[in-house]
Coordinates of C-alpha atoms in Angstrom, one line a residue:
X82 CA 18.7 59.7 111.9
X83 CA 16.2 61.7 110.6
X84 CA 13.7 59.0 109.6
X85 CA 14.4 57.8 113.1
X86 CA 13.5 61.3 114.6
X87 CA 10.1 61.8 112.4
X88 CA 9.3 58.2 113.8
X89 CA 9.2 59.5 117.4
X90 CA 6.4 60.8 119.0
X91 CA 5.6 64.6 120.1
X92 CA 6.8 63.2 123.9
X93 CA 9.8 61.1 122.8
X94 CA 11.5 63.6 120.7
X95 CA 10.9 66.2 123.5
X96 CA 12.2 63.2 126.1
X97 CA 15.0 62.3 123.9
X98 CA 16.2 66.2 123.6
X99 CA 16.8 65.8 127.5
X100 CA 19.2 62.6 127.0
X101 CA 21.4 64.4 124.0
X102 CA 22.5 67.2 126.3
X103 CA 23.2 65.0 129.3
X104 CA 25.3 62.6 127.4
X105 CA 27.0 65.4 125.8
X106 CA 27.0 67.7 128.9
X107 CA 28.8 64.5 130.7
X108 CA 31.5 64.1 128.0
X109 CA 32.2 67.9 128.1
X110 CA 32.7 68.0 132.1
X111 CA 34.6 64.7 132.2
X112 CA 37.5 66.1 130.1
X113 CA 40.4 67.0 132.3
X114 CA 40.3 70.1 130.7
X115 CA 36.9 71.8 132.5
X116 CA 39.2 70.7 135.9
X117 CA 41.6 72.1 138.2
X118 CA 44.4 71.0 138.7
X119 CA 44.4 70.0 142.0
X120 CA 41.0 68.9 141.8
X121 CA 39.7 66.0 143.7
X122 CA 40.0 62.8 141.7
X123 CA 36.6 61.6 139.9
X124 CA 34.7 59.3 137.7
X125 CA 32.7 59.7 134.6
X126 CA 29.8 58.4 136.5
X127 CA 30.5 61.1 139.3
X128 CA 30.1 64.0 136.2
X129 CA 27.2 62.4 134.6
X130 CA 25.4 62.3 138.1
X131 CA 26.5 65.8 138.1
X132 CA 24.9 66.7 134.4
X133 CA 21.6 65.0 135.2
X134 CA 21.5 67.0 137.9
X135 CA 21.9 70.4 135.9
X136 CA 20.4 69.6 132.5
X137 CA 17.0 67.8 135.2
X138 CA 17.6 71.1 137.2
X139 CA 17.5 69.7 140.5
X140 CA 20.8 70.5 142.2
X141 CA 22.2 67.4 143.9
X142 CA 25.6 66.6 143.4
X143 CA 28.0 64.6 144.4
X144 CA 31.0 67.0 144.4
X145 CA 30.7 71.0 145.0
X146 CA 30.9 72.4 141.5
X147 CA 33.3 75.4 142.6
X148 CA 35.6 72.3 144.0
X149 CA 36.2 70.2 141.0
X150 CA 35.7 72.7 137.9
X151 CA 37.6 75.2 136.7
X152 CA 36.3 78.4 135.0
X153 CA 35.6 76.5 131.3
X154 CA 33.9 74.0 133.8
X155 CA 31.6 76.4 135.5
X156 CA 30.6 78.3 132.2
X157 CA 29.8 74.7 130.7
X158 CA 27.7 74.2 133.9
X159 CA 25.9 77.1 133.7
X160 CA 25.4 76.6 130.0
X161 CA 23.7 73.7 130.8
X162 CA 21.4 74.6 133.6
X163 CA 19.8 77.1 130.8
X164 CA 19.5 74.4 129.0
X165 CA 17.7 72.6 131.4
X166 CA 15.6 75.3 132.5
X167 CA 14.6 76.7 128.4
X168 CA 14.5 73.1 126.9
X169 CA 16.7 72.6 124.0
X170 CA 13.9 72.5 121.9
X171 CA 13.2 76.3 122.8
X172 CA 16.9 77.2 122.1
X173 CA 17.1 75.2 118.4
X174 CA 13.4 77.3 117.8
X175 CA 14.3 80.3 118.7
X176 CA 17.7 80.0 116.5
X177 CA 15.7 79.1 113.7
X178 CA 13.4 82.0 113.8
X179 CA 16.6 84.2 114.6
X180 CA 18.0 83.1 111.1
X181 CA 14.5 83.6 109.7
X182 CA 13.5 80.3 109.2
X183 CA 10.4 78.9 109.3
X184 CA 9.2 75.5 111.2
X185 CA 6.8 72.9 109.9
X186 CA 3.9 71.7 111.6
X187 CA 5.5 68.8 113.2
X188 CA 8.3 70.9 114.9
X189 CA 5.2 73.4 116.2
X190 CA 3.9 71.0 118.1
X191 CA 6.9 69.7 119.6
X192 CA 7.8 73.7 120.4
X193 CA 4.1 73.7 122.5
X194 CA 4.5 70.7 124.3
X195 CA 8.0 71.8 125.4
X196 CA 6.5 75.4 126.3
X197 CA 3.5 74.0 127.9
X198 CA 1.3 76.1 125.4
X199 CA -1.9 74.9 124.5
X200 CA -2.1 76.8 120.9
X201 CA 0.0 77.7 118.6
X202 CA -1.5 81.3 118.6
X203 CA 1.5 84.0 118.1
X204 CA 4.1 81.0 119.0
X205 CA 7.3 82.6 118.0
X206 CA 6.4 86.1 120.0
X207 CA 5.7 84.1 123.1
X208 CA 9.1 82.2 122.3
X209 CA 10.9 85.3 122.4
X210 CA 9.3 86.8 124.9
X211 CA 10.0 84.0 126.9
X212 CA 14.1 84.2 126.5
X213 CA 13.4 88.6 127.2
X214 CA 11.8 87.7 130.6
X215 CA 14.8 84.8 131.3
X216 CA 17.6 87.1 130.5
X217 CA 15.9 90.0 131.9
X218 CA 15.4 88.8 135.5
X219 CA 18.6 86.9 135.0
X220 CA 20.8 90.2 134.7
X221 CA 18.9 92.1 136.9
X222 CA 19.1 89.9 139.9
X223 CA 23.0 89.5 138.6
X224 CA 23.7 93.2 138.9
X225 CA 21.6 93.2 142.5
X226 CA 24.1 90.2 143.5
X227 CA 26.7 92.2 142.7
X228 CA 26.4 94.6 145.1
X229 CA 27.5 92.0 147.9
X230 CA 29.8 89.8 145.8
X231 CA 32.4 92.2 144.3
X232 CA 33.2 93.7 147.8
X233 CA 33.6 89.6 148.7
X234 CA 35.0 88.0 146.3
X235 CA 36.9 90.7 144.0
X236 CA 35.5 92.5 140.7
X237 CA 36.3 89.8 138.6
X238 CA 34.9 86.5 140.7
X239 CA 32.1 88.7 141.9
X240 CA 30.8 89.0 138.6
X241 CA 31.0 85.5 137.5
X242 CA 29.8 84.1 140.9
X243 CA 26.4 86.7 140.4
X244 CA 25.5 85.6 137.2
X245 CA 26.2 81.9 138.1
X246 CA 23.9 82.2 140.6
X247 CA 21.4 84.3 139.0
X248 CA 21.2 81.3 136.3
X249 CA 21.1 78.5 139.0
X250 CA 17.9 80.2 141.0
X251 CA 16.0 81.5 137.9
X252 CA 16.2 77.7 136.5
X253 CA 15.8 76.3 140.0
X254 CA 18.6 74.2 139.3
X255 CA 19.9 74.8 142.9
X256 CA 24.0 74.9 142.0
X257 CA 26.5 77.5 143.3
X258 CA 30.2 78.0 142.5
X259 CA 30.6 79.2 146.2
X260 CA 31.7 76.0 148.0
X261 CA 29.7 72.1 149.7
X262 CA 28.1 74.4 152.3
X263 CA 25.4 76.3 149.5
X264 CA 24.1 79.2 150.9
X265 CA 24.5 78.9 154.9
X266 CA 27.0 81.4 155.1
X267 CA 24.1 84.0 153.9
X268 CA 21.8 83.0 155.8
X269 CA 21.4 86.4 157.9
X270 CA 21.7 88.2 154.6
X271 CA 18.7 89.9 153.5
X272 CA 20.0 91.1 150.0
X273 CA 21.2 87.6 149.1
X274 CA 17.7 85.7 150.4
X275 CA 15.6 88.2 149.0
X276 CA 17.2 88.6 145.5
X277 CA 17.6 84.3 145.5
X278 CA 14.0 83.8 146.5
X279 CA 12.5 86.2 144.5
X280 CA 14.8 84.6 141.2
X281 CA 13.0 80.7 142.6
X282 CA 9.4 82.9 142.7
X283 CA 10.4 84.3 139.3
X284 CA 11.4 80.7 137.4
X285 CA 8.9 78.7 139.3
X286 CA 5.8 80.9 138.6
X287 CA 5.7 80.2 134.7
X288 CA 5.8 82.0 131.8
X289 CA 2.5 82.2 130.6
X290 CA 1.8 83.8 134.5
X291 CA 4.6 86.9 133.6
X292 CA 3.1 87.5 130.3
X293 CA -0.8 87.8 131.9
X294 CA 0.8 89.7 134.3
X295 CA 2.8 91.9 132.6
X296 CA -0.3 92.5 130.2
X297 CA -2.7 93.4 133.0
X298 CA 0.0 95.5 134.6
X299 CA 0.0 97.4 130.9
X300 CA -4.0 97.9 131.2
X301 CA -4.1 99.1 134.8
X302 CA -1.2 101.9 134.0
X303 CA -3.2 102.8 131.3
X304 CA -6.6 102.1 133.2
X305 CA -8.2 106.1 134.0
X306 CA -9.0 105.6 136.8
X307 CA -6.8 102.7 138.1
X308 CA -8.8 99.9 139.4
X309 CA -7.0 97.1 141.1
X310 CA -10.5 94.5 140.5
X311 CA -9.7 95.6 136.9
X312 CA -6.0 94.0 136.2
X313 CA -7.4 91.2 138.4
X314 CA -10.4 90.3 136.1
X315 CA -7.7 90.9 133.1
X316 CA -5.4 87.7 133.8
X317 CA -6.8 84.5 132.9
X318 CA -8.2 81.9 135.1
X319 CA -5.3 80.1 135.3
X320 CA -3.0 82.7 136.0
X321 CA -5.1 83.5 138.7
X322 CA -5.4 80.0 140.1
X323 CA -1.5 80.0 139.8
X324 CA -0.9 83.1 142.0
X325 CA -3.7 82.3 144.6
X326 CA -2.1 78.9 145.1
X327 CA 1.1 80.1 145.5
X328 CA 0.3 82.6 147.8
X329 CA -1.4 80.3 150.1
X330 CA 1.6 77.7 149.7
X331 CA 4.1 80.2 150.6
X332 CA 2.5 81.6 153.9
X333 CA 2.1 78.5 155.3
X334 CA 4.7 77.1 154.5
X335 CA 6.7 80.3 155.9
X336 CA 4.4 79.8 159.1
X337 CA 4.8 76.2 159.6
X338 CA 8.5 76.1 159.3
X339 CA 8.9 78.8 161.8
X340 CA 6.5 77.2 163.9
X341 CA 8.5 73.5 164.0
X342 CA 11.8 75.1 164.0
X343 CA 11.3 78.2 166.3
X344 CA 12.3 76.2 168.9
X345 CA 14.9 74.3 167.4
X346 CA 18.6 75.6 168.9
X347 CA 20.5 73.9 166.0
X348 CA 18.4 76.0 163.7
X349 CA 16.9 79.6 164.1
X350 CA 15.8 79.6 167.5
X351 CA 19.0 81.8 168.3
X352 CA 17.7 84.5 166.1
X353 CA 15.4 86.7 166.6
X354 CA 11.8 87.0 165.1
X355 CA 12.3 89.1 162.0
X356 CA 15.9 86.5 161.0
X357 CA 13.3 83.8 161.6
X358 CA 11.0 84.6 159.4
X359 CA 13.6 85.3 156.8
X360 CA 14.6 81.7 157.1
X361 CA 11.8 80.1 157.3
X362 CA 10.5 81.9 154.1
X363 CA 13.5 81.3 152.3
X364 CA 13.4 77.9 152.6
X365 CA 9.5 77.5 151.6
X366 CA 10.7 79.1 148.8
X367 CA 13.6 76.8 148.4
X368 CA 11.5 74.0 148.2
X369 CA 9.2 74.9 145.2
X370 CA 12.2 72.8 143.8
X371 CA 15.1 75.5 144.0
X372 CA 17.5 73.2 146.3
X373 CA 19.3 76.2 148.1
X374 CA 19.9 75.8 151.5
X375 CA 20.5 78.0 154.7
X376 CA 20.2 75.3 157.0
X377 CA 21.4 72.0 157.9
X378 CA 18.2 69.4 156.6
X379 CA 20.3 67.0 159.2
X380 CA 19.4 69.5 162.6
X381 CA 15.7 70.5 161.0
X382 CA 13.1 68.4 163.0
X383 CA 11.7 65.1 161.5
X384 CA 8.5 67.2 161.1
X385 CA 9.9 70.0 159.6
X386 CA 11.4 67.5 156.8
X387 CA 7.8 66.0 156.2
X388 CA 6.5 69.6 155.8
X389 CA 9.3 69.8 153.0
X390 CA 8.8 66.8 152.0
X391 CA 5.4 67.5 151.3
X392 CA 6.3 71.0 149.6
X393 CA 8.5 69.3 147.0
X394 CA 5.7 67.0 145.4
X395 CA 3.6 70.6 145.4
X396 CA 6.3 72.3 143.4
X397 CA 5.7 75.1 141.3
X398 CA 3.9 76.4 138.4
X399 CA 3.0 75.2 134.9
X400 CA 5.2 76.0 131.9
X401 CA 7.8 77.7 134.3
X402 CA 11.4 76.4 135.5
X403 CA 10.1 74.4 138.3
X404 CA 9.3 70.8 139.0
X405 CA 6.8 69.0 141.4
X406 CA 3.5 67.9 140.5
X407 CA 2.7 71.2 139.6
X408 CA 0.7 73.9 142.2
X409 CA -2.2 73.3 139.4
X410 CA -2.2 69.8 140.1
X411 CA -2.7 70.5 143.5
X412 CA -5.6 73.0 143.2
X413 CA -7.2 71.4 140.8
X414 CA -7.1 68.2 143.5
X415 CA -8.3 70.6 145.9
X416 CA -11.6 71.8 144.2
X417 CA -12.3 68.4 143.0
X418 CA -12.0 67.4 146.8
X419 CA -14.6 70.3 147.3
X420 CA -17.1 69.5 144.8
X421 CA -17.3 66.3 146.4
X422 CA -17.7 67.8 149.7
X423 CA -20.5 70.2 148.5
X424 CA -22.1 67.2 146.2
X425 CA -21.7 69.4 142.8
X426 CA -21.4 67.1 139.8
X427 CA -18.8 69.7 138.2
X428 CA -15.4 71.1 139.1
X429 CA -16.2 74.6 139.4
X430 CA -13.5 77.6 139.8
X431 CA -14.5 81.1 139.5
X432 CA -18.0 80.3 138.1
X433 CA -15.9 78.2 135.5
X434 CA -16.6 74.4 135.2
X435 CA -13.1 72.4 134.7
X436 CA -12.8 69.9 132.3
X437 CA -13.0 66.1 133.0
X438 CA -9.8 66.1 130.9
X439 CA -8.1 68.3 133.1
X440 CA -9.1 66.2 136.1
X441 CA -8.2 62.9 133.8
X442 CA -5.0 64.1 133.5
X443 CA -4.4 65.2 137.1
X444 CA -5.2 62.0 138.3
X445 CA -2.7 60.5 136.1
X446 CA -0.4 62.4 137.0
X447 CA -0.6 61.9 140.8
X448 CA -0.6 58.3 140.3
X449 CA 2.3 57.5 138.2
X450 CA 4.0 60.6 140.0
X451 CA 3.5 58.5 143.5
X452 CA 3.9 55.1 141.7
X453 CA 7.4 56.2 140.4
X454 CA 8.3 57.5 143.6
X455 CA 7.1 54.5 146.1
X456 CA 9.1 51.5 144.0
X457 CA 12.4 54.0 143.8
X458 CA 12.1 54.4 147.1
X459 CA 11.9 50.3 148.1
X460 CA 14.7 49.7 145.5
X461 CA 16.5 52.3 147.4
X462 CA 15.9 50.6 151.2
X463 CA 17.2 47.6 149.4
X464 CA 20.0 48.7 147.8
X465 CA 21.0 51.1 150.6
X466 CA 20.5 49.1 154.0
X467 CA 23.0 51.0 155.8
X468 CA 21.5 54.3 154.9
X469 CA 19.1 55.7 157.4
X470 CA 15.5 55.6 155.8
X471 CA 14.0 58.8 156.7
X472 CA 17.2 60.5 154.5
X473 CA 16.6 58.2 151.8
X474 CA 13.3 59.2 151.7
X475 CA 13.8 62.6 151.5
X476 CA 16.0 62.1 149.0
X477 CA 14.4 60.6 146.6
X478 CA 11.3 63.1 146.8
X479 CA 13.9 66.0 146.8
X480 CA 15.1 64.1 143.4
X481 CA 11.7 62.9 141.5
X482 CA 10.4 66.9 142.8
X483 CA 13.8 68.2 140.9
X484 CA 14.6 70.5 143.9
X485 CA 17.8 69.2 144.9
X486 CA 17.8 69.1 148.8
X487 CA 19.4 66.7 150.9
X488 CA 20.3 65.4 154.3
X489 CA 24.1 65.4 153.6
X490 CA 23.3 61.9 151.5
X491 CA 24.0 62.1 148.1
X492 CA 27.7 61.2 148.3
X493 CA 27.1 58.5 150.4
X494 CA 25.3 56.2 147.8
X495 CA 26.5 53.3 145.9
X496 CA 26.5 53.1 141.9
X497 CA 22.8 51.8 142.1
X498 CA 21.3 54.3 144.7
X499 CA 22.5 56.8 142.1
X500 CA 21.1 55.1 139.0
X501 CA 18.2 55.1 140.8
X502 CA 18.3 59.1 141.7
X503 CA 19.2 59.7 138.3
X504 CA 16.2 58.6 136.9
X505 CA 14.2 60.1 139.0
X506 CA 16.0 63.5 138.8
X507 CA 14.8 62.7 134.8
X508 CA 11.5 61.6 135.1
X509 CA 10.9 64.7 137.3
X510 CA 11.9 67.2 134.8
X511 CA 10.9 66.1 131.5
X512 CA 7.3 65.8 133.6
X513 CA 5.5 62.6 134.6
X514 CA 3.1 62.8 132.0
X515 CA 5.5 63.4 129.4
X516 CA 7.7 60.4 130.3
X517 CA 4.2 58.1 130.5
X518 CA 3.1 59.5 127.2
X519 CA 6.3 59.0 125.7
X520 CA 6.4 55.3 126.7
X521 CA 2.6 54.8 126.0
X522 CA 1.0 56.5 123.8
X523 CA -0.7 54.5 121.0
X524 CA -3.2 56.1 118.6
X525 CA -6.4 54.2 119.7
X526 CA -9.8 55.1 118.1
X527 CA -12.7 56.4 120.4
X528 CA -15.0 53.8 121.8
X529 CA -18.3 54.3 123.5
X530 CA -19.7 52.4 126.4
X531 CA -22.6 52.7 128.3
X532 CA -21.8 54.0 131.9
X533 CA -21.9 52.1 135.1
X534 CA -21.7 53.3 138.8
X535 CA -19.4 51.9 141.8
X536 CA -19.8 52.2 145.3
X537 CA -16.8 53.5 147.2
X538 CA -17.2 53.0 150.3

């Protein structure tokens, strides 16, 4: 097994990490055991769909966790959406430096890739710093959660239902233990969207972000006098790519939903301004690949679901808990598109020229991203004729983005249309590029050619 493993490739072993715990994870929920007892009946198939779900940390289901399993059940489930969210490669590291143990080279690497670091500069400090910030935010928002959820559901439920949660947001893995309806019965509650969203923010927005942050927030206390253009210079490029990105993302998103739906009477147009707003930021948040919902995708307009739609392939950040293309991806596509506009020959970003790799790579990305998608979604119209498109659709971008949305379909498919969700709830966590890679990649020696131009158009 070990000759096998030392075989594998950086991507494979990293890809192959993801399959252990959802064959595992599967086994472990499908034992009659992590059930009530008066649970509805269900399949192997129905638990494994459930598993990808957590471990891919996407959040479709076909049965309501808080329905089927039992407290051993839930804990299991939770388990494995940290799982999903960390990597087991970060949890195996970060045992082995607890017991003082050193890793090779090879094992390095594969602790990078799974980070998304692009050194291995200080790697075990930025390991552990990465599990302080998890837990950290984890507990806090926990013990804000509480506040609401002991008075509602008794000390000992509102505990466990707060740090569920807490787990299920930060991860974006878009599970509750609270019922098939998710979060519409909070959907008025301003402690409960703001302590959710801001745990979706928290996971989404990357690691490597909280550390620049949390280092320029060090430097500005410190700074005499404090100078806000100060901590800004002090993050890195990316980090402030990341966080402008966002930003924009977010208030249009807030904007655009509350501009299709303000209208809507099966939505929010029954509340007034300052509840729609709360909704319609909540669910731009949602869609950065959380999978909470407040409302009903079924009643949203077609329009607003395309807006979603198109949120979903943005997702969230690099080396964070999110999935989606990536909110690089997407600015890096963006000041590409301006160069061209402007006739530059470089990429440039903050007097910064970006490299052809990086563009290389984001144009990979976007095509096997869109590849993957389009053929899931024709085997899907085929194998699902009686479905209605649109909801298939949406489904399967809700599933490749890993946020875990849905127009009230996922129960309805057949044992192919949720194969085919499954691997796309897979391919859209271990990352596009990692499952090409992993399929792919060949050592090839460097060639060079003389260059040639095309006309376009």
């Amino acid at each position: 097994m070990l000759t096998f493993m030392k075989r594998l490739s950086i991507t494979q072993r990293l890809t192959l990490s993801f399959l252990l715990v959802i064959v595992m994870g599967s086994l472990l929920l499908s034992l009659p055991i992590t059930h009530y007892q008066n649970a509805p009946q269900t399949t192997y198939l129905d638990h494994l769909f459930n598993v990808v779900s957590m471990v891919c940390v996407t959040g479709l289901s076909v049965f309501a966790v808080g329905d089927v399993y039992n407290g051993l059940g839930q804990v299991i489930s939770m388990i494995l959406m940290q799982i999903g969210g960390l990597g087991l490669v970060t949890i195996l590291a970060i045992s082995s430096f607890a017991l003082r143990k050193k890793i090779n080279l090879s094992e390095s690497r594969l602790l990078q890739s799974a980070l998304g670091k692009d050194d291995s500069y200080r790697l075990k400090d930025y390991l552990f710093n990465v599990y302080k910030i998890t837990f950290g935010i984890e507990a806090v928002a926990a013990l804000l959660l509480m506040i609401d959820f002991i008075p509602r559901f008794g000390l000992g439920h509102g505990v466990f239902n707060a740090f569920f949660l807490a787990v299920s947001a930060f991860c974006n893995a878009g599970f509750d233990n609270l019922g098939s309806n998710s979060l519409k019965a909070f959907v008025l509650n301003p402690l409960i969207n703001g302590v959710i969203a801001f745990l979706i923010f928290a996971g989404g927005l990357g690691f490597a972000v909280w550390m620049d942050l949390f280092r320029g927030l060090k430097n500005y206390l410190t700074d005499k006098p404090i100078r806000y253009k100060a901590f800004q210079k002090s993050l890195s490029l990316q980090s402030q790519l990341v966080l402008n990105t966002t930003a924009i993302v977010l208030f249009l998103g807030t904007l655009l939903t509350w501009y299709t739906e303000s209208g809507n009477p099966d939505t929010i147009a029954h509340y007034n301004g300052f509840q729609q707003l709360m909704v319609s930021f909540f669910q731009t948040v949602t869609m950065r690949t959380a999978g909470f919902a407040t409302i009903s995708y079924t009643a949203t307009d077609f329009s607003t679901n395309v807006l979603y739609m198109i949120q979903m392939i943005m997702g969230g950040s690099p080396g964070g808990t999110a999935g989606g293309v990536k909110l690089m991806v997407v600015a890096v596509i963006f000041l590409l598109f301006r160069a061209e506009l402007k006739g530059q020959d470089n990429v440039v970003y903050a007097n910064r020229i970006i490299a052809s790799k990086t563009i290389k790579q984001t144009l990979t990305i976007l095509i096997f991203f869109f590849s993957v998608l389009s053929i899931a979604y024709i085997l899907l119209l085929e194998v699902e004729p009686t479905l209605d498109p649109n909801a298939l659709l949406f489904e399967a971008v809700s599933a490749i983005a890993t946020v875990g949305v849905s127009m009230d379909l996922t129960a309805k498919l057949s044992l192919a249309g949720r194969i085919i969700i499954m691997l796309l709830m897979f391919i859209g966590r271990v990352g596009p590029i990692t499952v090409l890679l992993s399929l792919m990649q060949k050592k090839t020696k460097s060639v060079h050619y003389a260059s040639t131009e095309l006309s376009l158009g």
